[in-house]
CSV table of C-alpha atoms and ligand atoms in Angstrom, one decimal:
chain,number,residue,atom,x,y,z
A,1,UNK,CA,0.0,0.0,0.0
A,2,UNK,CA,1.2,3.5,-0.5
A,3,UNK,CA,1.9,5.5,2.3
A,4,UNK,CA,1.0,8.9,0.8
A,5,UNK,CA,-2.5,8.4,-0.2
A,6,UNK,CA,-5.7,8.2,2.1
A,7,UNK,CA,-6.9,4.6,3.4
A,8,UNK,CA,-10.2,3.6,3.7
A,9,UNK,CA,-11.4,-0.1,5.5
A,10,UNK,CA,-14.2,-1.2,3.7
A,11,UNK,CA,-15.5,-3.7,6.0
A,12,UNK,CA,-17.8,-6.9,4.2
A,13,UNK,CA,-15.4,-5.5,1.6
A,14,UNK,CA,-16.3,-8.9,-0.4
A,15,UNK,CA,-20.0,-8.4,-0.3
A,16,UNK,CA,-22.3,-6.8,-2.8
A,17,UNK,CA,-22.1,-3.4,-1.6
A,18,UNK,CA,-18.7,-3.5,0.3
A,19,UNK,CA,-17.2,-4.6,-3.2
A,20,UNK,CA,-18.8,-1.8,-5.2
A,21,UNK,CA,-17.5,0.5,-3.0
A,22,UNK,CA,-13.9,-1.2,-3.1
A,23,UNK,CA,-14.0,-0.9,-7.2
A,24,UNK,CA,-15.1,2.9,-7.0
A,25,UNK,CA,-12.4,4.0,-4.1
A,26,UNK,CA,-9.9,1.8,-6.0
A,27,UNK,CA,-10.8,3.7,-9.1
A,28,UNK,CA,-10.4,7.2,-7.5
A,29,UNK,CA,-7.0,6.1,-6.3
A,30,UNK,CA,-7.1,5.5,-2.6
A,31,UNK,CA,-5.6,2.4,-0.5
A,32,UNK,CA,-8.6,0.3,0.4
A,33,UNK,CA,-8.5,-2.4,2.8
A,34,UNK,CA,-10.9,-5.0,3.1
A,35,UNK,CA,-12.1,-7.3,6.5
A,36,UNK,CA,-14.3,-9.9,5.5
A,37,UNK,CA,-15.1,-13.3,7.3
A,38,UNK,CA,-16.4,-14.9,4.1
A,39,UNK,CA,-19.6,-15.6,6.1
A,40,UNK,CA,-22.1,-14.2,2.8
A,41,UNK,CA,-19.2,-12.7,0.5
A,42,UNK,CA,-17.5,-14.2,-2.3
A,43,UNK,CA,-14.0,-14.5,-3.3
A,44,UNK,CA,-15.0,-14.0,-7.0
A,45,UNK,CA,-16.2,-10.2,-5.8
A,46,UNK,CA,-12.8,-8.8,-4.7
A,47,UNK,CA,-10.6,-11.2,-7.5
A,48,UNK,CA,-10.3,-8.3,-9.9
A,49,UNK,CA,-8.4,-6.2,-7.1
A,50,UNK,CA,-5.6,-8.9,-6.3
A,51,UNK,CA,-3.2,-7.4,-8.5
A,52,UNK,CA,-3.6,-4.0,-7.4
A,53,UNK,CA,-1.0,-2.5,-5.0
A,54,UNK,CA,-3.4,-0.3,-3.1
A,55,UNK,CA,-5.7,-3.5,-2.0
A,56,UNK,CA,-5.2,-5.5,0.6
A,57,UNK,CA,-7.6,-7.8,2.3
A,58,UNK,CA,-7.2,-9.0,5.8
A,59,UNK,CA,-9.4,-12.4,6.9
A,60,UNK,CA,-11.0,-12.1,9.7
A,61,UNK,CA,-14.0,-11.2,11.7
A,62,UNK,CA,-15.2,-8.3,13.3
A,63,UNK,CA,-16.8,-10.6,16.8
A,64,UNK,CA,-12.7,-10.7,17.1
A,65,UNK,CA,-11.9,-7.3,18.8
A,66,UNK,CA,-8.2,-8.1,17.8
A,67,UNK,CA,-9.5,-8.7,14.1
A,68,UNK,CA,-10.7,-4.8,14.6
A,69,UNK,CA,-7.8,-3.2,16.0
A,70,UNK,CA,-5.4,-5.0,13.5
A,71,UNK,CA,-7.9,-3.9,10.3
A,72,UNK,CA,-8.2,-0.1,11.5
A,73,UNK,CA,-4.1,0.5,12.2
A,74,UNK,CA,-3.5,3.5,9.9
A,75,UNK,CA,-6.9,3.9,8.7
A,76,UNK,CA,-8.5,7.0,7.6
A,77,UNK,CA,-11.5,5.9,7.1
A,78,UNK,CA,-14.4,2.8,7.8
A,79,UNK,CA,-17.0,2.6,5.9
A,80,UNK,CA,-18.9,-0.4,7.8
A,81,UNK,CA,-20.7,-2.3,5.8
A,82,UNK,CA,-20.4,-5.7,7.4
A,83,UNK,CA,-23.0,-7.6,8.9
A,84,UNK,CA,-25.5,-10.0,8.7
A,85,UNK,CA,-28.6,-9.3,5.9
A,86,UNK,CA,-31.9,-10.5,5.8
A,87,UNK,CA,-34.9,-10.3,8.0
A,88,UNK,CA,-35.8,-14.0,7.8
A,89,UNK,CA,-32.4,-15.3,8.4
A,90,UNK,CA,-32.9,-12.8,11.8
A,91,UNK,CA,-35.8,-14.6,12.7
A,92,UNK,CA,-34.5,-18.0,12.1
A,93,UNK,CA,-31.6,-17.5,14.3
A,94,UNK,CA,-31.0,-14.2,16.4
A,95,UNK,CA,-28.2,-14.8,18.3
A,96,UNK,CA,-26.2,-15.3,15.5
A,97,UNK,CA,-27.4,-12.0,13.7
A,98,UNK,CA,-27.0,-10.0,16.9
A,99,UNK,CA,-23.2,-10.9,17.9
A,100,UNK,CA,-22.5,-9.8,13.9
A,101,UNK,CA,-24.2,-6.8,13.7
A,102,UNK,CA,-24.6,-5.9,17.4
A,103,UNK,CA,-21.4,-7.1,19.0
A,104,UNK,CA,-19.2,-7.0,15.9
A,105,UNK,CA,-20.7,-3.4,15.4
A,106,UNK,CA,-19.8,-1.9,18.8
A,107,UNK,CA,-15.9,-4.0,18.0
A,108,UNK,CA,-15.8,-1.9,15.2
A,109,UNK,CA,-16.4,1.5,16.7
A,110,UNK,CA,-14.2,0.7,19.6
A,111,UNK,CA,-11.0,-0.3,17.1
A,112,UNK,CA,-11.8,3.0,15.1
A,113,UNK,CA,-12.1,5.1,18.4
A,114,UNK,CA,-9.1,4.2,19.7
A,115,UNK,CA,-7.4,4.0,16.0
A,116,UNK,CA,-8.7,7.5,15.6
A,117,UNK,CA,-10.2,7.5,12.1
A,118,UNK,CA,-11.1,10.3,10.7
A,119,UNK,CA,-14.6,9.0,10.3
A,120,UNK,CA,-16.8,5.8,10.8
A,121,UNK,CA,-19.7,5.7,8.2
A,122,UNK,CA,-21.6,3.1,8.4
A,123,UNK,CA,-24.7,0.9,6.3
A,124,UNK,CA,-27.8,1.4,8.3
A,125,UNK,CA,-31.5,0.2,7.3
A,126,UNK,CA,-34.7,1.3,6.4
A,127,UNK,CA,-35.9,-1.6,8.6
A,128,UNK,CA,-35.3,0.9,11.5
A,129,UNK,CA,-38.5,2.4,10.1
A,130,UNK,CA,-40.5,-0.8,11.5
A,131,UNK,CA,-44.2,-0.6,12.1
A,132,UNK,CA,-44.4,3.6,11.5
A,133,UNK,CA,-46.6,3.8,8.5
A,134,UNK,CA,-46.3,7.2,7.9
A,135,UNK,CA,-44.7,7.8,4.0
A,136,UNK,CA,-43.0,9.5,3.3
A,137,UNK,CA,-40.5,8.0,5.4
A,138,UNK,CA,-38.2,11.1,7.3
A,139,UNK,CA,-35.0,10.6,9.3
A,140,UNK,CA,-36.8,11.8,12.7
A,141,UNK,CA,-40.0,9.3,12.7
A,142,UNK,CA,-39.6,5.6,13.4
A,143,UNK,CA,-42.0,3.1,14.8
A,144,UNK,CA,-40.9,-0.5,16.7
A,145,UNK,CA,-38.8,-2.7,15.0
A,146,UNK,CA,-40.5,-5.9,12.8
A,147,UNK,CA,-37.8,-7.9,12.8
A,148,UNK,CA,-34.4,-9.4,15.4
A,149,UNK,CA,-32.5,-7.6,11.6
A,150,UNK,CA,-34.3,-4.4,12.6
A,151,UNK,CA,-33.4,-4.3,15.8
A,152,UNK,CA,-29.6,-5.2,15.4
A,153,UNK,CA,-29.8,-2.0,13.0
A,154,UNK,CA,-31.7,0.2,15.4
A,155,UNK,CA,-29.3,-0.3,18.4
A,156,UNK,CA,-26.5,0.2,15.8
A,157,UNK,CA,-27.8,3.8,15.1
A,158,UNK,CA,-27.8,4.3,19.1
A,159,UNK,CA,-24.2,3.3,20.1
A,160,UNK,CA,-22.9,5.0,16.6
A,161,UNK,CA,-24.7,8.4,18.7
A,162,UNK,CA,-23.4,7.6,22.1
A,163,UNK,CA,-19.8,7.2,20.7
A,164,UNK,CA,-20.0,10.2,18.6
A,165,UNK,CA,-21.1,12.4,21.4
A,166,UNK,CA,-18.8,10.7,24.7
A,167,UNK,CA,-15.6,9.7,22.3
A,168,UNK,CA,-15.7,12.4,19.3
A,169,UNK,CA,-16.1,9.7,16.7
A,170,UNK,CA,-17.5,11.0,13.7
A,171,UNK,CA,-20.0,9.0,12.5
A,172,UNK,CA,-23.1,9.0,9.6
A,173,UNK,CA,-25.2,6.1,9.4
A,174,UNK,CA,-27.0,5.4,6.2
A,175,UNK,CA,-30.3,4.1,6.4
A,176,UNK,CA,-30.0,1.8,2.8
A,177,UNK,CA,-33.6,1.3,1.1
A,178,UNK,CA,-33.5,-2.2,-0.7
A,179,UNK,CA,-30.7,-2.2,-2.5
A,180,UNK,CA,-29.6,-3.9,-5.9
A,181,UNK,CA,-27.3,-3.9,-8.9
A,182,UNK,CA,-24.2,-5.8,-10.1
A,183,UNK,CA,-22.6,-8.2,-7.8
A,184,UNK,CA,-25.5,-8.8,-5.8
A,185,UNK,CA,-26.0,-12.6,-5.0
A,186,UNK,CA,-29.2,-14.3,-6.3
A,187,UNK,CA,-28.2,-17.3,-4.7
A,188,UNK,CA,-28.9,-18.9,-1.5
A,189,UNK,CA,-32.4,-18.9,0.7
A,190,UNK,CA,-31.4,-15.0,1.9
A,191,UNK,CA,-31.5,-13.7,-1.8
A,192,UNK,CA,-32.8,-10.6,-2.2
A,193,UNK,CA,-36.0,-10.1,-4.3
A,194,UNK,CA,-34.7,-8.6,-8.0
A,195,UNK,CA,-31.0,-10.7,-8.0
A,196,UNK,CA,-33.6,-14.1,-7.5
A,197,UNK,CA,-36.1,-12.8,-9.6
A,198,UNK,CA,-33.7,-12.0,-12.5
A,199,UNK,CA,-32.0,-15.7,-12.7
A,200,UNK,CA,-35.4,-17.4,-12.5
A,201,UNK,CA,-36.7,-14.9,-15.5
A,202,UNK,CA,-33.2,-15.8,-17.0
A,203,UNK,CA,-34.1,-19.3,-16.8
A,204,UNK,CA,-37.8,-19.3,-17.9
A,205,UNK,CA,-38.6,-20.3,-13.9
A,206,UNK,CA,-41.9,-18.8,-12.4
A,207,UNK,CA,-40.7,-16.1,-9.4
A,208,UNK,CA,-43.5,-16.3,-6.8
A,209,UNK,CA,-44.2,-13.0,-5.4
A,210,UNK,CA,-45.1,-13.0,-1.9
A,211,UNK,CA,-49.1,-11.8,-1.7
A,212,UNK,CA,-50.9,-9.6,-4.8
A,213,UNK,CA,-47.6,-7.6,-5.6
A,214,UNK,CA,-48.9,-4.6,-4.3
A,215,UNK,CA,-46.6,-4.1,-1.7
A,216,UNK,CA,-44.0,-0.9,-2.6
A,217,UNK,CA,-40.0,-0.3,-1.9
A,218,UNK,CA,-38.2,2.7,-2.9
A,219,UNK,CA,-35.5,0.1,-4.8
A,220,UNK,CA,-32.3,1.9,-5.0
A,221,UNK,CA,-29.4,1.1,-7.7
A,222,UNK,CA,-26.0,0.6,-6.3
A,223,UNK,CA,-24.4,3.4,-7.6
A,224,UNK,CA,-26.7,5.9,-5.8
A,225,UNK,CA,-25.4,4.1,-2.4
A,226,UNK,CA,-21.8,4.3,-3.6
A,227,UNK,CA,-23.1,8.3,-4.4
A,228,UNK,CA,-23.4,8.5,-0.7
A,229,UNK,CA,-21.0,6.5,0.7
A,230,UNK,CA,-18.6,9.0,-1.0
A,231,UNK,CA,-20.2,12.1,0.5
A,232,UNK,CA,-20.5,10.8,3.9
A,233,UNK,CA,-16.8,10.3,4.1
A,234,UNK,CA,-15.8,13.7,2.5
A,235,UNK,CA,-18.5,16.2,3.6
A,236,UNK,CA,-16.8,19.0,5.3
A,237,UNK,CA,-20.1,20.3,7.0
A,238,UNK,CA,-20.0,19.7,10.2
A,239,UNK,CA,-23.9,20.1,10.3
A,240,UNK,CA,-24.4,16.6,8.0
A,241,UNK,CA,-21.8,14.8,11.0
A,242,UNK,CA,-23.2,12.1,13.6
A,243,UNK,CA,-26.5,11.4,12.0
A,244,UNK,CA,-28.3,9.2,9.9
A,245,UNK,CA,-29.6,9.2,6.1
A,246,UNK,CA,-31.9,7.8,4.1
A,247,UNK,CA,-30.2,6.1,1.4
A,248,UNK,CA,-32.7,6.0,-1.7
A,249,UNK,CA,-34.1,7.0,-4.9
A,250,UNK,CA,-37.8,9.3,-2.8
A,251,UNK,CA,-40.0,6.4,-5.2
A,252,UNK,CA,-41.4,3.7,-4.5
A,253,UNK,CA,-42.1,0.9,-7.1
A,254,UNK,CA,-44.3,-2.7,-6.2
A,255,UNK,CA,-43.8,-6.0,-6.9
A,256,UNK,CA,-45.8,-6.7,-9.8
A,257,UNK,CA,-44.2,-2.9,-11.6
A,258,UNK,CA,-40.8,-4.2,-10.7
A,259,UNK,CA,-41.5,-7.9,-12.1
A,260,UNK,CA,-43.1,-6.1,-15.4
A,261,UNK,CA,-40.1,-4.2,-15.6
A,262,UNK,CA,-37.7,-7.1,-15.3
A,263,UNK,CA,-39.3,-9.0,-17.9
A,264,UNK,CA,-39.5,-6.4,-20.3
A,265,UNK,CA,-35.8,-5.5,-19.9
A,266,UNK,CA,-34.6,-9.2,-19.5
A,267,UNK,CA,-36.8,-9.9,-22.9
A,268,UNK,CA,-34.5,-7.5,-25.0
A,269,UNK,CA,-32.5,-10.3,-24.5
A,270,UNK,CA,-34.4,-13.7,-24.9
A,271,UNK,CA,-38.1,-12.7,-26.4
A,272,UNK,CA,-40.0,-15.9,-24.5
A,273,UNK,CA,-38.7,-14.1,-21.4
A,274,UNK,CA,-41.2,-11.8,-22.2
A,275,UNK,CA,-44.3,-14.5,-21.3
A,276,UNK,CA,-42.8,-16.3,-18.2
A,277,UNK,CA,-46.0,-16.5,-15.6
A,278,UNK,CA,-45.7,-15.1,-12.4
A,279,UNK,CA,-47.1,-17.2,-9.3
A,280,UNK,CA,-48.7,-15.4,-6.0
A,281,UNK,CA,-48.1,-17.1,-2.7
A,282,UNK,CA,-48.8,-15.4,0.5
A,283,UNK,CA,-47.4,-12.3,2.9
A,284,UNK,CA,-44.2,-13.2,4.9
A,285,UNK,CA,-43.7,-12.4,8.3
A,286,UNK,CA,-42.0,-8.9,8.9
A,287,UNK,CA,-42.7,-7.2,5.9
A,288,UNK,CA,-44.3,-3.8,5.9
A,289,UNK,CA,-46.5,-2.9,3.3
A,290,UNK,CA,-44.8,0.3,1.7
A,291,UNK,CA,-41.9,1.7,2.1
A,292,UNK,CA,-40.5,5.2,0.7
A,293,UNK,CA,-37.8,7.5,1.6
A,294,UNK,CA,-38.2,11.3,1.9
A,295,UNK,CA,-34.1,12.0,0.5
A,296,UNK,CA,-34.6,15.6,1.7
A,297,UNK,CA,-32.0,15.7,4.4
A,298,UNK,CA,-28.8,13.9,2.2
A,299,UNK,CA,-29.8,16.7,-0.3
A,300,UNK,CA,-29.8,19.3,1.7
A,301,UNK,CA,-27.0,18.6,4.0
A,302,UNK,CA,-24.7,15.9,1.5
A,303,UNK,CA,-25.4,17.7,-1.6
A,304,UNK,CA,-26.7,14.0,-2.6
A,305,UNK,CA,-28.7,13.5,-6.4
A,306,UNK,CA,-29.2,10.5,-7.1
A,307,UNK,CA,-28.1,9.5,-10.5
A,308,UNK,CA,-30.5,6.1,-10.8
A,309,UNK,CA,-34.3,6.0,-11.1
A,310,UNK,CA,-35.4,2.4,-10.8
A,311,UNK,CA,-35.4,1.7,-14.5
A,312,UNK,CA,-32.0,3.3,-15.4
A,313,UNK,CA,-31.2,0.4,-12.2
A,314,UNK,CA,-32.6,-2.0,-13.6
A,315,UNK,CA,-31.6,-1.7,-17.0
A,316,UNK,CA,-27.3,-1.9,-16.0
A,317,UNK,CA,-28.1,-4.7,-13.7
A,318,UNK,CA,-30.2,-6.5,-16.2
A,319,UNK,CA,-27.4,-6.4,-18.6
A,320,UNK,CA,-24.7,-7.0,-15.9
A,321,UNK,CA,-26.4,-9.9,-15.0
A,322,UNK,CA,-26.7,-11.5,-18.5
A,323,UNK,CA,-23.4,-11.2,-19.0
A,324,UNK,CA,-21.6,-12.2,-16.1
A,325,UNK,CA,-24.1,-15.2,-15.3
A,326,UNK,CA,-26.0,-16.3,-18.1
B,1,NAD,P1,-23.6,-9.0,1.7
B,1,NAD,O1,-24.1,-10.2,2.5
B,1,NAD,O2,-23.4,-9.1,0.3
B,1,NAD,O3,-22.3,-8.4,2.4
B,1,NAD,C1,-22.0,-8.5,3.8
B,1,NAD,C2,-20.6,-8.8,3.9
B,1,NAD,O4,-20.2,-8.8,5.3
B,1,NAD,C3,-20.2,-10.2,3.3
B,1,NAD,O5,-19.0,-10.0,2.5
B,1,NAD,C4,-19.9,-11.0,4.5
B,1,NAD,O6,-19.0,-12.1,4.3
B,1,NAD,C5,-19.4,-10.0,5.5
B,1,NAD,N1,-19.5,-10.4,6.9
B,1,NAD,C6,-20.6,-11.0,7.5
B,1,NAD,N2,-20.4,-11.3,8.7
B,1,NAD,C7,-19.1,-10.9,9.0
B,1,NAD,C8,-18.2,-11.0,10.1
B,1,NAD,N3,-18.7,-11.6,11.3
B,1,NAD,N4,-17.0,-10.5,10.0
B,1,NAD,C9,-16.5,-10.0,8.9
B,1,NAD,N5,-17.3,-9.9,7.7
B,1,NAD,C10,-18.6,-10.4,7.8
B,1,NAD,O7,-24.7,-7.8,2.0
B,1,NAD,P2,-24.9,-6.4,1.4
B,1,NAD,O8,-26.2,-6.4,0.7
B,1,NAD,O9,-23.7,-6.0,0.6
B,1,NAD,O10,-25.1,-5.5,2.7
B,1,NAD,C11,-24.0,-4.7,3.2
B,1,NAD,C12,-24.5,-3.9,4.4
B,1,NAD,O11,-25.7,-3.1,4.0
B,1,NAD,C13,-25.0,-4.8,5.6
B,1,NAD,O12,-24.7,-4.1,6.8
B,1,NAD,C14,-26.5,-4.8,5.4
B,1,NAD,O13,-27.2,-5.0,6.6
B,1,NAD,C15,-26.8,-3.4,4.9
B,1,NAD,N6,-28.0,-3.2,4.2
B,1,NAD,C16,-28.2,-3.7,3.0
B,1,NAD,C17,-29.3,-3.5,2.3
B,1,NAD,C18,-29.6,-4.1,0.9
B,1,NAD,O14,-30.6,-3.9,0.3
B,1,NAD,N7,-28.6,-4.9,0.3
B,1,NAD,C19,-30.4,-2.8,2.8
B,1,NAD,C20,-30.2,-2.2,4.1
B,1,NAD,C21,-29.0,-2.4,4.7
């Protein structure tokens, strides 16, 4: 690594979003270090870096406090994205979700207090938002968590705002709206929706959409949440410091839209796509209706636009996906 330039720890570094951020910082020239326990992330997603002498990856797990203190040593920056995902994989076994994303969390702010970064950002979740139905949904209103997931996220957001205010640690949370885009994973039973979608589509497979498909997320293309990531670090107003965000697109698409969209997309490709049926099965536990961001704050105080709607998303992951896995 070279001494002279900025380093940032990218933590789930070989995830979906923890790589895209590696390949962007990478890009812009900085050192980028990677810890990763290989629990959900691939190998395949950090390969193309190898080579490069500003990439290093370190093995290990942030439930290991020495794991923390040894990834942070002349680090400038975190940007936290390690934990683990899903709401059903919460519910099917908490404790596990809680010592990653609860105990591994507060490792990770303890390593990069007493490392004094520069600043801890670090991936939040509209789950925090839980049973509040008001919509839009705005930084300062939350309900009670739906899900063990939410909660792990919710008590993240509190010990990121008690270190910031006894310690000085800068932090900025961002509160990610369902994510997608390249290098997501559509395999496994903890896929999300449009990476498993788009393979069955790919391979003429019914999806089943969980209830009528009227349900609504504000889907947000990966390079929106990179947008962020990027200002969070950099922002020098000290206003936008040791808060949270909303991480999203301000639409909200529903399931049947979204599978209309894919299909239409995914058909420029292989026409019979085009008349695949789509099965209805029913609700699943923890799921809120509708969700949709207000992205008022991250514009106001990041200077955030958003460069993806949901069909400009769809369309580069679409083709990314026929590509790389067809
Ligand atoms: P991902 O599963 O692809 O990436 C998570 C990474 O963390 C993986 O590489 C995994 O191996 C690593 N990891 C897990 N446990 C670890 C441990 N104990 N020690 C070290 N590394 C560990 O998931 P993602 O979609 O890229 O999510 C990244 C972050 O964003 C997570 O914190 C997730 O909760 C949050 N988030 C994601 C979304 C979304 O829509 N994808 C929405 C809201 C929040």
């Amino acid at each position: 690594m070279n001494n002279n330039i900025k380093t940032i720890l990218i933590t789930g570094g070989a995830g979906f979003i923890g790589s895209n951020l590696c390949e962007h910082f990478l890009n812009k020239g900085f050192n980028v270090r990677v810890l990763d326990n290989f629990a959900t992330g691939h190998r395949h997603n950090i390969a193309p870096f190898n080579n490069n002498h500003n990439f290093q990856l370190l093995e290990g797990d942030i439930r290991n406090l020495k794991n923390c203190h040894q990834a942070v040593e002349g680090v400038d920056y975190v940007l936290h994205q390690a934990a683990l995902g899903s709401v059903p994989r919460s519910i099917n076994d908490p404790i596990t979700t809680n010592d990653v994303n609860v105990s591994g969390f507060l490792n990770m702010l303890v390593a990069s207090r007493d490392a004094k970064v520069k600043r801890f950002v670090y991936a939040a979740s509209s789950s925090t938002y839980g049973d509040s139905e008001s919509l839009p949904k705005v930084e300062d209103v939350i309900g009670k968590p739906l899900s063990p997931y939410a909660i792990t996220k919710y008590v993240n957001e509190l010990y990121a705002d008690i270190f910031s205010k006894t310690y000085g640690l800068e932090t900025i949370g961002l509160r990610y709206f369902n994510v997608f885009g390249r290098k997501q994973d559509p395999t496994g039973a903890y896929a999300a929706v449009i990476p498993k979608f788009v393979i069955q589509l790919m391979k003429h497979e019914s999806p089943v959409i969980n209830g009528t498909g009227d349900y609504s997320r504000d889907f947000t293309y990966i390079d929106n949440v990179i947008q962020m990531n990027e200002l969070a670090m950099t922002t020098s107003n000290q206003k936008a410091l040791n808060t949270v965000y909303n991480t999203a697109v301000g639409d909200r698409t529903n399931l049947n839209e979204l599978l209309n969209y894919l299909k239409e997309f995914l058909a420029e490709y292989d026409a019979n796509i085009g008349n695949v049926e789509i099965i209805h099965g029913p609700n699943r536990a923890g799921d809120i209706p509708h969700s949709l961001a207000s992205i008022n704050k991250a514009k106001i105080l990041l200077g955030y636009k958003p460069t993806h709607k949901i069909r400009e998303g769809l369309r580069e992951a679409v083709s990314w996906y026929w590509s790389n896995l067809k």
